[in-house]
Amino acid sequence: MATEFPLPPVLTYYPSSSSTPPSLITQGAEGRLYKSTHLASSRPCALKYRPPKPYRHPILDARLTKARIQAEAKVLDRCCREGVPVPAVYAMDAAAGWMMLEWIEGQPVRAGINVWLGARPETDEAIDAANDAHQTPLINLMERIGTVVGALHLTGIIHGDLTTSNMMLQPWKTTHTSQQQTNGEEAAAKEAAVQGDVVLIDFGLATTSSSDEDRAVDLYVLERAFASTHPRAEKLFEHVLEAYGKTFKKAPSVLVKLADVRMRGRKRSMLG
């Protein structure tokens, strides 16, 4: 796949055994994400590359890039040790600005939820009329999200950019049976879209903190992102918080702080 950017040097020679050329997946403000392979062509990986920033002094830029790569790798390693579902770090060269990560198969949670919601109904009452039994697969996904975020906060890590785009639905590692009867291919496809293990990705803004305030802000960012991206399912966010409370024993104090953060957010909105 041709790109408008030159490949990072590491991808011009490593791995030489790759039968598939590296491809640019996405371009962000701070870096680029490529799909490549690690050691063998059968082992896909993601390579995060932070190219030099011409608007910064070269020495400062090099120091910032190295520090950010090292910090992200440290956070991911800590999460892996604690059992939080995140990509494993395969290799890195912080001075060169790159890090190779486990490739997470599947689709973003955002895409799965959008498939479930489908086309916009004629009236909002159409969503309200759907009972809990109909929404069970989506509610289960909300609970899995809350459980994963609770496990993350239990390790003392703040993600910093929790959105449904920064969560992947990885195919189940163990066999799961459907908890509801589906009628027809369309219903089966909708249910399949919200199945899988939730894996957190993109820890470029992550920090280490045991502050209830920081945890509450993390939840608030997710809540606002959810309301913005999936407004018709906003009412289901309460299931995220319920599962968070069951996973993280300090959740009650965090949720009290969350109420304060919401209030401050509303005041800022009113004041513009």
Tab-separated table of C-alpha atoms in Angstrom, residues 2 6 11-12 25 39 53 66 71 82 88 114 118 122 134 145 158 170 180 189 211 226 241 243 247 249 255 269 271:
chain	number	residue	atom	x	y	z
A	2	ALA	CA	1.551	3.250	-1.121
A	6	PRO	CA	8.344	7.691	3.714
A	11	LEU	CA	10.230	-0.847	8.348
A	12	THR	CA	12.631	-0.598	5.417
A	25	ILE	CA	-3.380	2.372	8.983
A	39	LEU	CA	9.984	-11.760	13.307
A	53	LYS	CA	8.526	17.443	14.476
A	66	LYS	CA	11.908	9.206	23.692
A	71	ALA	CA	6.189	6.052	29.202
A	82	GLU	CA	-1.779	-7.039	35.986
A	88	ALA	CA	1.712	-6.536	24.333
A	114	ASN	CA	-23.051	1.434	15.384
A	118	GLY	CA	-28.423	0.319	12.789
A	122	GLU	CA	-38.293	7.505	12.866
A	134	HIS	CA	-33.862	-6.982	23.251
A	145	ILE	CA	-16.356	-2.080	29.056
A	158	ILE	CA	-5.360	6.562	33.845
A	170	GLN	CA	-11.272	-9.014	19.767
A	180	GLN	CA	-30.677	-14.639	23.443
A	189	ALA	CA	-25.287	-10.015	12.415
A	211	SER	CA	-6.334	10.069	42.477
A	226	PHE	CA	-20.102	7.848	24.345
A	241	LEU	CA	-20.672	2.424	35.695
A	243	ALA	CA	-19.848	-2.963	36.147
A	247	THR	CA	-14.751	-4.454	39.575
A	249	LYS	CA	-13.537	-1.507	45.183
A	255	LEU	CA	-18.389	8.021	41.310
A	269	SER	CA	-20.890	24.450	28.763
A	271	LEU	CA	-20.554	29.723	30.209
